mmCIF file of C-alpha atoms in Angstrom:
data_model
loop_
_atom_site.group_PDB
_atom_site.id
_atom_site.type_symbol
_atom_site.label_atom_id
_atom_site.label_comp_id
_atom_site.label_asym_id
_atom_site.label_seq_id
_atom_site.Cartn_x
_atom_site.Cartn_y
_atom_site.Cartn_z
ATOM 1 C CA MET A 1 -24.836 31.334 -27.071
ATOM 2 C CA TYR A 2 -27.230 33.287 -24.927
ATOM 3 C CA VAL A 3 -31.010 33.530 -25.052
ATOM 4 C CA THR A 4 -33.264 35.808 -23.068
ATOM 5 C CA PHE A 5 -36.369 33.658 -23.337
ATOM 6 C CA PRO A 6 -38.028 32.801 -20.000
ATOM 7 C CA SER A 7 -36.965 29.446 -18.564
ATOM 8 C CA LYS A 8 -40.446 28.425 -17.447
ATOM 9 C CA HIS A 9 -41.975 25.191 -18.731
ATOM 10 C CA GLY A 10 -38.998 24.386 -20.974
ATOM 11 C CA LYS A 11 -39.593 27.416 -23.199
ATOM 12 C CA SER A 12 -35.953 28.484 -23.070
ATOM 13 C CA ASN A 13 -34.841 24.988 -24.110
ATOM 14 C CA GLU A 14 -37.286 25.087 -27.001
ATOM 15 C CA ALA A 15 -36.037 28.545 -28.009
ATOM 16 C CA VAL A 16 -32.430 27.325 -28.031
ATOM 17 C CA LEU A 17 -33.354 24.253 -30.095
ATOM 18 C CA GLU A 18 -35.135 26.429 -32.641
ATOM 19 C CA LEU A 19 -32.240 28.870 -32.783
ATOM 20 C CA LEU A 20 -29.683 26.093 -33.261
ATOM 21 C CA ALA A 21 -31.778 24.303 -35.873
ATOM 22 C CA GLY A 22 -32.177 27.484 -37.883
ATOM 23 C CA ARG A 23 -28.552 28.489 -37.632
ATOM 24 C CA LEU A 24 -27.269 24.985 -38.431
ATOM 25 C CA ARG A 25 -29.938 24.392 -41.088
ATOM 26 C CA VAL A 26 -30.973 21.048 -39.622
ATOM 27 C CA ALA A 27 -34.278 19.709 -38.339
ATOM 28 C CA LYS A 28 -34.942 20.283 -34.641
ATOM 29 C CA SER A 29 -35.351 16.528 -34.307
ATOM 30 C CA ARG A 30 -31.615 16.120 -35.045
ATOM 31 C CA ILE A 31 -30.665 18.139 -31.961
ATOM 32 C CA ARG A 32 -30.810 16.745 -28.439
ATOM 33 C CA ILE A 33 -29.911 18.204 -25.085
ATOM 34 C CA LEU A 34 -27.563 15.678 -23.498
ATOM 35 C CA ARG A 35 -26.967 17.524 -20.215
ATOM 36 C CA GLY A 36 -28.341 20.614 -18.564
ATOM 37 C CA HIS A 37 -32.075 20.396 -19.233
ATOM 38 C CA LEU A 38 -32.723 22.469 -16.136
ATOM 39 C CA ALA A 39 -29.418 24.353 -16.016
ATOM 40 C CA SER A 40 -28.226 27.464 -17.813
ATOM 41 C CA SER A 41 -25.269 25.547 -19.287
ATOM 42 C CA LYS A 42 -26.204 22.784 -21.708
ATOM 43 C CA VAL A 43 -24.500 20.121 -23.805
ATOM 44 C CA PHE A 44 -26.068 19.291 -27.149
ATOM 45 C CA PHE A 45 -25.818 16.434 -29.637
ATOM 46 C CA ILE A 46 -26.355 17.458 -33.251
ATOM 47 C CA GLY A 47 -26.838 14.527 -35.594
ATOM 48 C CA GLY A 48 -25.361 14.593 -39.067
ATOM 49 C CA LEU A 49 -22.785 17.353 -38.537
ATOM 50 C CA ASP A 50 -19.194 17.120 -37.378
ATOM 51 C CA ASP A 51 -17.595 19.518 -34.898
ATOM 52 C CA ARG A 52 -16.059 21.724 -37.597
ATOM 53 C CA GLN A 53 -19.384 22.163 -39.410
ATOM 54 C CA VAL A 54 -21.077 23.191 -36.178
ATOM 55 C CA MET A 55 -18.306 25.623 -35.241
ATOM 56 C CA ASP A 56 -18.290 27.196 -38.700
ATOM 57 C CA ALA A 57 -22.072 27.601 -38.713
ATOM 58 C CA LEU A 58 -22.174 29.199 -35.264
ATOM 59 C CA SER A 59 -19.175 31.539 -35.558
ATOM 60 C CA PRO A 60 -19.073 34.335 -34.490
ATOM 61 C CA THR A 61 -22.262 33.702 -32.489
ATOM 62 C CA VAL A 62 -20.616 31.297 -30.040
ATOM 63 C CA ARG A 63 -18.068 32.491 -27.489
ATOM 64 C CA PHE A 64 -15.542 29.959 -26.201
#
């Protein structure tokens, strides 16, 4: 997933959280950045969904 939002003051992280929450149809509070707060690559935890549900919801948006 790619975003073009500026990375200043955590705005890109917030944009990604909003995008994921909308696409996965979960509250933003159920998504956490586990690694990569300041990096371009991030690892997320999404509460309440299993891997398959996440993959299905994001396809074909996500490239692996």
